Short mmCIF file of N, CA and C in Angstrom, two decimals:
data_model
loop_
_atom_site.label_atom_id
_atom_site.label_comp_id
_atom_site.label_asym_id
_atom_site.label_seq_id
_atom_site.Cartn_x
_atom_site.Cartn_y
_atom_site.Cartn_z
N MET A 270 -98.20 106.12 64.56
CA MET A 270 -99.32 105.80 65.40
C MET A 270 -98.79 105.15 66.67
N GLY A 271 -99.21 105.64 67.85
CA GLY A 271 -98.73 105.12 69.13
C GLY A 271 -99.45 103.85 69.53
N ARG A 272 -98.82 103.13 70.40
CA ARG A 272 -99.42 101.91 70.91
C ARG A 272 -100.39 102.25 72.03
N HIS A 273 -101.37 101.42 72.19
CA HIS A 273 -102.37 101.60 73.23
C HIS A 273 -101.70 101.44 74.59
N PRO A 274 -102.03 102.27 75.60
CA PRO A 274 -101.39 102.19 76.92
C PRO A 274 -101.48 100.81 77.56
N SER A 275 -102.57 100.07 77.32
CA SER A 275 -102.68 98.75 77.94
C SER A 275 -101.63 97.79 77.38
N PHE A 276 -101.19 98.01 76.15
CA PHE A 276 -100.12 97.19 75.58
C PHE A 276 -98.85 97.39 76.40
N ARG A 277 -98.57 98.64 76.77
CA ARG A 277 -97.39 98.95 77.58
C ARG A 277 -97.50 98.26 78.94
N HIS A 278 -98.68 98.26 79.52
CA HIS A 278 -98.87 97.64 80.83
C HIS A 278 -98.66 96.14 80.75
N ARG A 279 -99.20 95.49 79.72
CA ARG A 279 -99.01 94.05 79.58
C ARG A 279 -97.52 93.74 79.37
N ARG A 280 -96.88 94.55 78.58
CA ARG A 280 -95.46 94.35 78.32
C ARG A 280 -94.65 94.53 79.61
N GLN A 281 -94.99 95.54 80.40
CA GLN A 281 -94.28 95.77 81.66
C GLN A 281 -94.52 94.62 82.64
N ARG A 282 -95.74 94.08 82.66
CA ARG A 282 -96.03 92.96 83.55
C ARG A 282 -95.17 91.76 83.16
N ARG A 283 -95.05 91.52 81.84
CA ARG A 283 -94.22 90.40 81.39
C ARG A 283 -92.77 90.60 81.79
N VAL A 284 -92.27 91.81 81.67
CA VAL A 284 -90.87 92.03 82.03
C VAL A 284 -90.67 91.94 83.53
N LEU A 285 -91.64 92.38 84.32
CA LEU A 285 -91.53 92.21 85.76
C LEU A 285 -91.41 90.74 86.11
N LYS A 286 -92.24 89.92 85.49
CA LYS A 286 -92.19 88.49 85.75
C LYS A 286 -90.86 87.91 85.30
N LEU A 287 -90.36 88.36 84.15
CA LEU A 287 -89.08 87.88 83.66
C LEU A 287 -87.94 88.28 84.59
N LEU A 288 -87.93 89.54 85.01
CA LEU A 288 -86.87 89.99 85.91
C LEU A 288 -86.97 89.29 87.26
N ALA A 289 -88.18 89.09 87.75
CA ALA A 289 -88.35 88.36 89.01
C ALA A 289 -87.86 86.93 88.86
N ALA A 290 -88.14 86.31 87.72
CA ALA A 290 -87.67 84.94 87.48
C ALA A 290 -86.15 84.89 87.41
N LEU A 291 -85.53 85.88 86.77
CA LEU A 291 -84.07 85.92 86.73
C LEU A 291 -83.48 86.09 88.12
N MET A 292 -84.09 86.98 88.92
CA MET A 292 -83.62 87.18 90.29
C MET A 292 -83.84 85.89 91.08
N ALA A 293 -84.98 85.23 90.87
CA ALA A 293 -85.27 83.98 91.57
C ALA A 293 -84.23 82.93 91.20
N THR A 294 -83.89 82.83 89.94
CA THR A 294 -82.89 81.87 89.50
C THR A 294 -81.57 82.15 90.17
N PHE A 295 -81.21 83.41 90.25
CA PHE A 295 -79.97 83.81 90.91
C PHE A 295 -79.98 83.37 92.37
N VAL A 296 -81.06 83.67 93.07
CA VAL A 296 -81.14 83.34 94.49
C VAL A 296 -81.18 81.84 94.70
N VAL A 297 -81.90 81.12 93.86
CA VAL A 297 -81.97 79.66 93.98
C VAL A 297 -80.58 79.07 93.76
N CYS A 298 -79.85 79.57 92.79
CA CYS A 298 -78.50 79.06 92.53
C CYS A 298 -77.59 79.30 93.73
N VAL A 299 -77.71 80.47 94.34
CA VAL A 299 -76.87 80.79 95.48
C VAL A 299 -77.29 79.98 96.70
N ALA A 300 -78.59 79.95 96.97
CA ALA A 300 -79.07 79.33 98.20
C ALA A 300 -79.16 77.82 98.12
N GLY A 301 -79.39 77.27 96.94
CA GLY A 301 -79.69 75.86 96.84
C GLY A 301 -78.54 74.97 96.44
N CYS A 302 -77.40 75.51 96.13
CA CYS A 302 -76.30 74.69 95.65
C CYS A 302 -75.87 73.70 96.71
N GLY A 303 -76.05 72.42 96.40
CA GLY A 303 -75.56 71.36 97.26
C GLY A 303 -76.39 71.12 98.51
N GLN A 304 -77.56 71.71 98.63
CA GLN A 304 -78.34 71.53 99.83
C GLN A 304 -79.53 70.63 99.56
N ASN A 305 -79.86 69.83 100.55
CA ASN A 305 -81.09 69.05 100.49
C ASN A 305 -82.15 69.82 101.25
N VAL A 306 -83.27 70.05 100.62
CA VAL A 306 -84.35 70.78 101.26
C VAL A 306 -85.25 69.78 101.98
N PRO A 307 -85.34 69.89 103.32
CA PRO A 307 -86.16 68.94 104.05
C PRO A 307 -87.64 69.17 103.77
N ALA A 308 -88.39 68.09 103.75
CA ALA A 308 -89.83 68.19 103.57
C ALA A 308 -90.43 68.78 104.84
N PRO A 309 -91.43 69.66 104.70
CA PRO A 309 -92.04 70.22 105.89
C PRO A 309 -92.65 69.13 106.76
N THR A 310 -92.37 69.21 108.06
CA THR A 310 -92.98 68.27 108.98
C THR A 310 -94.37 68.75 109.36
N GLY A 311 -94.63 70.02 109.16
CA GLY A 311 -95.97 70.55 109.28
C GLY A 311 -96.29 71.16 110.61
N SER A 312 -96.82 72.32 110.55
CA SER A 312 -97.40 73.03 111.68
C SER A 312 -98.29 74.08 111.05
N ASP A 313 -99.55 74.05 111.42
CA ASP A 313 -100.42 75.08 110.86
C ASP A 313 -100.80 76.08 111.94
N SER A 314 -99.90 76.21 112.89
CA SER A 314 -100.11 77.14 113.98
C SER A 314 -100.18 78.56 113.43
N ASP A 315 -101.11 79.32 113.94
CA ASP A 315 -101.20 80.73 113.56
C ASP A 315 -100.29 81.60 114.42
N GLU A 316 -99.53 80.95 115.29
CA GLU A 316 -98.62 81.69 116.14
C GLU A 316 -97.57 82.36 115.26
N PRO A 317 -97.42 83.67 115.40
CA PRO A 317 -96.47 84.37 114.52
C PRO A 317 -95.03 84.05 114.89
N ALA A 318 -94.19 84.17 113.90
CA ALA A 318 -92.76 84.04 114.10
C ALA A 318 -92.28 85.21 114.95
N PRO A 319 -91.12 85.09 115.58
CA PRO A 319 -90.59 86.23 116.33
C PRO A 319 -90.51 87.47 115.43
N ALA A 320 -90.80 88.62 115.99
CA ALA A 320 -90.85 89.87 115.22
C ALA A 320 -89.54 90.12 114.47
N GLU A 321 -88.41 89.80 115.08
CA GLU A 321 -87.12 90.03 114.43
C GLU A 321 -86.95 89.14 113.20
N ALA A 322 -87.45 87.91 113.28
CA ALA A 322 -87.37 87.00 112.13
C ALA A 322 -88.29 87.49 111.02
N GLN A 323 -89.49 87.91 111.38
CA GLN A 323 -90.42 88.46 110.39
C GLN A 323 -89.81 89.68 109.70
N ASP A 324 -89.20 90.57 110.48
CA ASP A 324 -88.58 91.76 109.91
C ASP A 324 -87.48 91.40 108.92
N ALA A 325 -86.65 90.43 109.27
CA ALA A 325 -85.57 90.03 108.36
C ALA A 325 -86.13 89.52 107.05
N ILE A 326 -87.18 88.70 107.12
CA ILE A 326 -87.76 88.13 105.90
C ILE A 326 -88.42 89.22 105.07
N VAL A 327 -89.30 89.99 105.69
CA VAL A 327 -90.07 91.01 104.96
C VAL A 327 -89.15 92.10 104.41
N LYS A 328 -88.31 92.67 105.25
CA LYS A 328 -87.43 93.75 104.79
C LYS A 328 -86.41 93.26 103.77
N GLY A 329 -85.91 92.04 103.96
CA GLY A 329 -84.95 91.49 103.00
C GLY A 329 -85.56 91.34 101.62
N LEU A 330 -86.76 90.74 101.55
CA LEU A 330 -87.39 90.53 100.24
C LEU A 330 -87.87 91.84 99.64
N GLU A 331 -88.43 92.73 100.45
CA GLU A 331 -88.87 94.02 99.90
C GLU A 331 -87.69 94.80 99.34
N THR A 332 -86.56 94.76 100.03
CA THR A 332 -85.37 95.47 99.55
C THR A 332 -84.84 94.82 98.28
N MET A 333 -84.81 93.48 98.24
CA MET A 333 -84.29 92.75 97.09
C MET A 333 -85.11 92.98 95.82
N PHE A 334 -86.41 93.18 95.99
CA PHE A 334 -87.29 93.31 94.82
C PHE A 334 -87.80 94.74 94.59
N THR A 335 -87.21 95.73 95.27
CA THR A 335 -87.51 97.14 94.99
C THR A 335 -86.37 97.67 94.13
N TRP A 336 -86.74 98.14 92.95
CA TRP A 336 -85.74 98.55 91.96
C TRP A 336 -85.93 100.01 91.59
N TYR A 337 -84.80 100.68 91.37
CA TYR A 337 -84.79 102.08 90.96
C TYR A 337 -84.02 102.21 89.64
N PRO A 338 -84.67 101.88 88.51
CA PRO A 338 -83.96 101.86 87.23
C PRO A 338 -83.29 103.18 86.86
N ALA A 339 -83.80 104.32 87.34
CA ALA A 339 -83.19 105.61 86.99
C ALA A 339 -81.80 105.76 87.60
N ARG A 340 -81.54 105.06 88.70
CA ARG A 340 -80.22 105.18 89.33
C ARG A 340 -79.50 103.85 89.53
N ASP A 341 -80.21 102.72 89.42
CA ASP A 341 -79.58 101.41 89.55
C ASP A 341 -79.08 100.94 88.19
N ALA A 342 -77.95 100.26 88.19
CA ALA A 342 -77.43 99.68 86.95
C ALA A 342 -78.25 98.45 86.55
N SER A 343 -78.75 97.71 87.56
CA SER A 343 -79.53 96.50 87.31
C SER A 343 -80.19 96.08 88.61
N THR A 344 -80.92 94.96 88.57
CA THR A 344 -81.55 94.42 89.77
C THR A 344 -80.52 93.97 90.79
N ARG A 345 -79.31 93.74 90.37
CA ARG A 345 -78.23 93.35 91.28
C ARG A 345 -78.00 94.42 92.35
N ASP A 346 -78.22 95.69 92.01
CA ASP A 346 -78.05 96.76 93.00
C ASP A 346 -79.02 96.58 94.16
N ALA A 347 -80.24 96.13 93.88
CA ALA A 347 -81.21 95.87 94.94
C ALA A 347 -80.74 94.70 95.81
N TYR A 348 -80.18 93.69 95.18
CA TYR A 348 -79.65 92.55 95.94
C TYR A 348 -78.55 93.02 96.89
N ILE A 349 -77.70 93.90 96.42
CA ILE A 349 -76.63 94.45 97.26
C ILE A 349 -77.24 95.22 98.44
N ARG A 350 -78.29 95.99 98.18
CA ARG A 350 -78.96 96.74 99.26
C ARG A 350 -79.57 95.80 100.30
N ALA A 351 -79.94 94.58 99.88
CA ALA A 351 -80.57 93.62 100.79
C ALA A 351 -79.56 92.85 101.64
N LEU A 352 -78.28 92.98 101.38
CA LEU A 352 -77.26 92.19 102.08
C LEU A 352 -77.37 92.24 103.61
N PRO A 353 -77.71 93.38 104.23
CA PRO A 353 -77.81 93.38 105.70
C PRO A 353 -78.86 92.42 106.26
N TYR A 354 -79.80 91.97 105.44
CA TYR A 354 -80.85 91.05 105.88
C TYR A 354 -80.53 89.61 105.53
N LEU A 355 -79.44 89.37 104.83
CA LEU A 355 -79.12 88.05 104.31
C LEU A 355 -78.03 87.37 105.11
N GLY A 356 -78.13 86.04 105.18
CA GLY A 356 -77.12 85.25 105.85
C GLY A 356 -75.87 85.11 105.01
N GLN A 357 -74.89 84.45 105.58
CA GLN A 357 -73.56 84.37 104.97
C GLN A 357 -73.57 83.78 103.56
N GLN A 358 -74.31 82.68 103.35
CA GLN A 358 -74.29 82.05 102.02
C GLN A 358 -74.92 82.96 100.96
N LEU A 359 -76.03 83.61 101.29
CA LEU A 359 -76.64 84.53 100.33
C LEU A 359 -75.77 85.76 100.12
N GLN A 360 -75.10 86.22 101.16
CA GLN A 360 -74.18 87.35 101.00
C GLN A 360 -73.02 86.98 100.09
N ALA A 361 -72.55 85.74 100.19
CA ALA A 361 -71.43 85.29 99.37
C ALA A 361 -71.79 85.27 97.88
N GLY A 362 -73.07 85.19 97.55
CA GLY A 362 -73.50 85.15 96.15
C GLY A 362 -73.64 86.51 95.50
N LYS A 363 -73.30 87.57 96.21
CA LYS A 363 -73.52 88.91 95.67
C LYS A 363 -72.73 89.20 94.40
N ASP A 364 -71.66 88.46 94.17
CA ASP A 364 -70.85 88.71 92.98
C ASP A 364 -71.16 87.76 91.83
N ASN A 365 -72.12 86.85 92.03
CA ASN A 365 -72.51 85.95 90.94
C ASN A 365 -73.10 86.75 89.80
N ARG A 366 -72.89 86.32 88.59
CA ARG A 366 -73.39 87.03 87.40
C ARG A 366 -74.30 86.13 86.60
N LEU A 367 -75.60 86.36 86.70
CA LEU A 367 -76.55 85.63 85.88
C LEU A 367 -77.32 86.56 84.96
N GLU A 368 -77.12 87.85 85.13
CA GLU A 368 -77.86 88.81 84.33
C GLU A 368 -77.34 88.83 82.90
N ARG A 369 -78.22 89.10 81.99
CA ARG A 369 -77.85 89.17 80.58
C ARG A 369 -77.94 90.61 80.09
N GLY A 370 -77.74 91.54 80.96
CA GLY A 370 -77.87 92.94 80.59
C GLY A 370 -79.27 93.43 80.90
N ASN A 371 -79.46 94.70 80.72
CA ASN A 371 -80.75 95.30 81.02
C ASN A 371 -81.72 95.10 79.88
N SER A 372 -82.96 94.86 80.23
CA SER A 372 -84.00 94.67 79.23
C SER A 372 -84.43 96.02 78.65
N VAL A 373 -85.17 95.94 77.55
CA VAL A 373 -85.70 97.18 76.97
C VAL A 373 -86.69 97.81 77.94
N TRP A 374 -87.35 96.99 78.77
CA TRP A 374 -88.29 97.54 79.75
C TRP A 374 -87.54 98.29 80.82
N TRP A 375 -86.42 97.73 81.28
CA TRP A 375 -85.60 98.42 82.27
C TRP A 375 -85.19 99.77 81.71
N GLN A 376 -84.79 99.79 80.44
CA GLN A 376 -84.40 101.06 79.82
C GLN A 376 -85.57 102.02 79.76
N GLY A 377 -86.77 101.51 79.45
CA GLY A 377 -87.96 102.36 79.43
C GLY A 377 -88.27 102.92 80.80
N TRP A 378 -88.17 102.08 81.83
CA TRP A 378 -88.40 102.56 83.20
C TRP A 378 -87.36 103.61 83.56
N LYS A 379 -86.13 103.37 83.13
CA LYS A 379 -85.04 104.30 83.43
C LYS A 379 -85.32 105.66 82.81
N GLU A 380 -85.68 105.67 81.54
CA GLU A 380 -85.95 106.93 80.84
C GLU A 380 -87.15 107.66 81.42
N ALA A 381 -88.16 106.92 81.85
CA ALA A 381 -89.37 107.52 82.40
C ALA A 381 -89.25 107.82 83.90
N HIS A 382 -88.14 107.40 84.51
CA HIS A 382 -87.93 107.55 85.96
C HIS A 382 -88.97 106.78 86.76
N ASP A 383 -89.44 105.64 86.22
CA ASP A 383 -90.36 104.77 86.93
C ASP A 383 -89.59 104.03 88.02
N GLU A 384 -90.31 103.59 89.04
CA GLU A 384 -89.72 102.79 90.10
C GLU A 384 -90.57 101.53 90.30
N VAL A 385 -89.91 100.47 90.74
CA VAL A 385 -90.60 99.22 91.02
C VAL A 385 -90.46 98.98 92.52
N THR A 386 -91.57 99.09 93.23
CA THR A 386 -91.54 98.88 94.67
C THR A 386 -92.12 97.52 95.00
N ALA A 387 -91.64 96.94 96.10
CA ALA A 387 -92.08 95.61 96.50
C ALA A 387 -92.70 95.65 97.89
N LYS A 388 -93.71 94.83 98.05
CA LYS A 388 -94.37 94.64 99.34
C LYS A 388 -94.40 93.14 99.59
N ALA A 389 -93.89 92.71 100.75
CA ALA A 389 -93.83 91.29 101.09
C ALA A 389 -94.76 91.00 102.27
N LEU A 390 -95.47 89.88 102.16
CA LEU A 390 -96.36 89.43 103.23
C LEU A 390 -96.10 87.96 103.52
N LEU A 391 -95.94 87.62 104.79
CA LEU A 391 -95.78 86.23 105.18
C LEU A 391 -97.13 85.53 105.03
N VAL A 392 -97.10 84.30 104.53
CA VAL A 392 -98.32 83.53 104.31
C VAL A 392 -98.63 82.72 105.56
N ALA A 393 -99.84 82.89 106.07
CA ALA A 393 -100.28 82.09 107.20
C ALA A 393 -100.59 80.69 106.70
N GLY A 394 -100.40 79.73 107.54
CA GLY A 394 -100.72 78.37 107.14
C GLY A 394 -99.63 77.41 107.49
N GLU A 395 -99.64 76.26 106.82
CA GLU A 395 -98.72 75.20 107.17
C GLU A 395 -97.28 75.58 106.89
N HIS A 396 -96.44 75.27 107.86
CA HIS A 396 -95.00 75.49 107.76
C HIS A 396 -94.35 74.62 108.81
N PRO A 397 -93.07 74.33 108.67
CA PRO A 397 -92.40 73.56 109.71
C PRO A 397 -92.47 74.31 111.05
N GLU A 398 -92.43 73.56 112.10
CA GLU A 398 -92.49 74.16 113.43
C GLU A 398 -91.28 75.06 113.65
N ASP A 399 -91.54 76.24 114.20
CA ASP A 399 -90.45 77.15 114.51
C ASP A 399 -89.58 76.57 115.63
N THR A 400 -88.30 76.88 115.56
CA THR A 400 -87.39 76.56 116.65
C THR A 400 -86.88 77.89 117.19
N PRO A 401 -86.18 77.89 118.30
CA PRO A 401 -85.69 79.17 118.84
C PRO A 401 -84.77 79.93 117.88
N ASP A 402 -84.15 79.20 116.92
CA ASP A 402 -83.23 79.90 116.02
C ASP A 402 -83.53 79.72 114.54
N THR A 403 -84.69 79.12 114.18
CA THR A 403 -85.03 78.92 112.77
C THR A 403 -86.53 79.12 112.55
N VAL A 404 -86.84 79.89 111.51
CA VAL A 404 -88.23 80.15 111.11
C VAL A 404 -88.31 79.96 109.61
N GLN A 405 -89.35 79.26 109.16
CA GLN A 405 -89.56 79.06 107.72
C GLN A 405 -90.98 79.46 107.38
N ARG A 406 -91.13 80.27 106.32
CA ARG A 406 -92.45 80.70 105.90
C ARG A 406 -92.50 80.80 104.38
N ALA A 407 -93.71 80.71 103.84
CA ALA A 407 -93.96 81.10 102.46
C ALA A 407 -94.24 82.60 102.49
N VAL A 408 -93.91 83.27 101.38
CA VAL A 408 -94.06 84.73 101.31
C VAL A 408 -94.65 85.10 99.96
N VAL A 409 -95.53 86.08 99.96
CA VAL A 409 -96.07 86.63 98.73
C VAL A 409 -95.45 88.02 98.55
N VAL A 410 -94.85 88.24 97.38
CA VAL A 410 -94.24 89.53 97.07
C VAL A 410 -95.01 90.16 95.91
N THR A 411 -95.45 91.40 96.09
CA THR A 411 -96.11 92.15 95.03
C THR A 411 -95.20 93.29 94.62
N GLN A 412 -94.86 93.33 93.34
CA GLN A 412 -94.05 94.41 92.79
C GLN A 412 -94.99 95.34 92.02
N THR A 413 -94.83 96.64 92.27
CA THR A 413 -95.66 97.64 91.63
C THR A 413 -94.78 98.64 90.89
N VAL A 414 -95.09 98.85 89.61
CA VAL A 414 -94.37 99.86 88.82
C VAL A 414 -95.12 101.18 89.00
N LYS A 415 -94.36 102.19 89.42
CA LYS A 415 -94.95 103.52 89.62
C LYS A 415 -94.21 104.53 88.76
N ALA A 416 -95.00 105.42 88.17
CA ALA A 416 -94.44 106.50 87.37
C ALA A 416 -93.78 107.52 88.30
N ALA A 417 -93.01 108.42 87.73
CA ALA A 417 -92.32 109.44 88.51
C ALA A 417 -93.29 110.28 89.34
N ASP A 418 -94.53 110.44 88.86
CA ASP A 418 -95.52 111.22 89.61
C ASP A 418 -96.24 110.40 90.67
N GLY A 419 -95.84 109.12 90.86
CA GLY A 419 -96.42 108.26 91.88
C GLY A 419 -97.60 107.44 91.40
N LYS A 420 -98.04 107.65 90.17
CA LYS A 420 -99.18 106.90 89.64
C LYS A 420 -98.78 105.46 89.38
N GLU A 421 -99.64 104.53 89.85
CA GLU A 421 -99.38 103.11 89.63
C GLU A 421 -99.62 102.77 88.16
N ILE A 422 -98.62 102.13 87.55
CA ILE A 422 -98.70 101.74 86.15
C ILE A 422 -99.08 100.27 86.01
N ASP A 423 -98.49 99.43 86.85
CA ASP A 423 -98.71 97.99 86.74
C ASP A 423 -98.25 97.32 88.02
N SER A 424 -98.68 96.08 88.23
CA SER A 424 -98.18 95.30 89.36
C SER A 424 -98.26 93.82 89.02
N THR A 425 -97.43 93.06 89.72
CA THR A 425 -97.43 91.61 89.57
C THR A 425 -97.12 91.00 90.93
N THR A 426 -97.66 89.81 91.17
CA THR A 426 -97.49 89.14 92.46
C THR A 426 -96.87 87.77 92.22
N MET A 427 -95.96 87.40 93.10
CA MET A 427 -95.35 86.07 93.03
C MET A 427 -95.32 85.47 94.43
N ARG A 428 -95.37 84.16 94.46
CA ARG A 428 -95.29 83.44 95.73
C ARG A 428 -93.91 82.81 95.82
N ILE A 429 -93.28 82.98 96.96
CA ILE A 429 -92.01 82.34 97.25
C ILE A 429 -92.33 81.26 98.28
N ASP A 430 -92.19 80.02 97.88
CA ASP A 430 -92.68 78.91 98.70
C ASP A 430 -91.93 78.70 100.00
N ARG A 431 -90.66 79.06 100.03
CA ARG A 431 -89.88 78.75 101.23
C ARG A 431 -88.81 79.82 101.45
N VAL A 432 -88.95 80.51 102.58
CA VAL A 432 -87.93 81.47 103.01
C VAL A 432 -87.56 81.07 104.44
N VAL A 433 -86.27 80.83 104.66
CA VAL A 433 -85.80 80.39 105.97
C VAL A 433 -84.95 81.50 106.57
N ALA A 434 -85.33 81.90 107.78
CA ALA A 434 -84.54 82.87 108.54
C ALA A 434 -83.95 82.14 109.74
N LYS A 435 -82.69 82.47 110.04
CA LYS A 435 -82.02 81.86 111.19
C LYS A 435 -81.42 82.95 112.07
N LYS A 436 -81.42 82.66 113.35
CA LYS A 436 -80.84 83.60 114.32
C LYS A 436 -79.34 83.35 114.38
N SER A 437 -78.59 84.43 114.29
CA SER A 437 -77.13 84.34 114.35
C SER A 437 -76.65 85.34 115.40
N PRO A 438 -75.37 85.37 115.68
CA PRO A 438 -74.88 86.37 116.62
C PRO A 438 -75.16 87.81 116.16
N GLN A 439 -75.34 88.02 114.84
CA GLN A 439 -75.64 89.34 114.30
C GLN A 439 -77.14 89.63 114.30
N GLY A 440 -77.96 88.66 114.68
CA GLY A 440 -79.41 88.82 114.65
C GLY A 440 -80.01 87.87 113.63
N TRP A 441 -81.29 88.03 113.33
CA TRP A 441 -81.98 87.18 112.37
C TRP A 441 -81.58 87.56 110.95
N ARG A 442 -81.30 86.53 110.13
CA ARG A 442 -80.91 86.74 108.73
C ARG A 442 -81.62 85.71 107.86
N VAL A 443 -81.93 86.09 106.62
CA VAL A 443 -82.50 85.16 105.65
C VAL A 443 -81.37 84.28 105.13
N GLU A 444 -81.52 82.99 105.32
CA GLU A 444 -80.48 82.03 104.94
C GLU A 444 -80.81 81.30 103.64
N GLU A 445 -82.10 81.10 103.36
CA GLU A 445 -82.50 80.37 102.15
C GLU A 445 -83.75 80.99 101.57
N ILE A 446 -83.79 81.00 100.25
CA ILE A 446 -84.97 81.47 99.51
C ILE A 446 -85.20 80.46 98.40
N SER A 447 -86.35 79.78 98.43
CA SER A 447 -86.65 78.76 97.42
C SER A 447 -87.93 79.16 96.69
N PHE A 448 -87.79 79.47 95.41
CA PHE A 448 -88.91 79.90 94.62
C PHE A 448 -89.69 78.73 94.04
N PHE A 449 -89.04 77.57 93.91
CA PHE A 449 -89.67 76.44 93.26
C PHE A 449 -89.71 75.26 94.19
#
């Protein structure tokens, strides 16, 4: 007797949250080691960040959280794809190993050729005042599991409270990601 399809969806949602939490832990370990996070001084200006800074944040997070289980070995492959959007410290963490192997859900997605796509949106509201070379925003990332035929199977949303982009000689890069 087969399981009800909604059971599969609930199970996939749980694994998405688990994998996102593992990726978050990885990023927090890389970005937060030895750093003091300043308290926001506050600005609720609706003035948008420079387009290049927004692109670095949005494209970096969307790339980091878009997974292709049929061809990726793990979520680490997505992190590697996101390196062009990341600053030096986050790039240096690309070889860190926090994964415990692939989950049974990852294997299920792999066998079914499902994909997990991410959409990132900057959150309007209070944030530290932008400077010419630093932008900090909260970001909402929605991951959607899609079947090989493009049908949406499940989705989950997470809020990333602090993403800092800084301007460097190479352009804007994401320097810090704080999930907690």
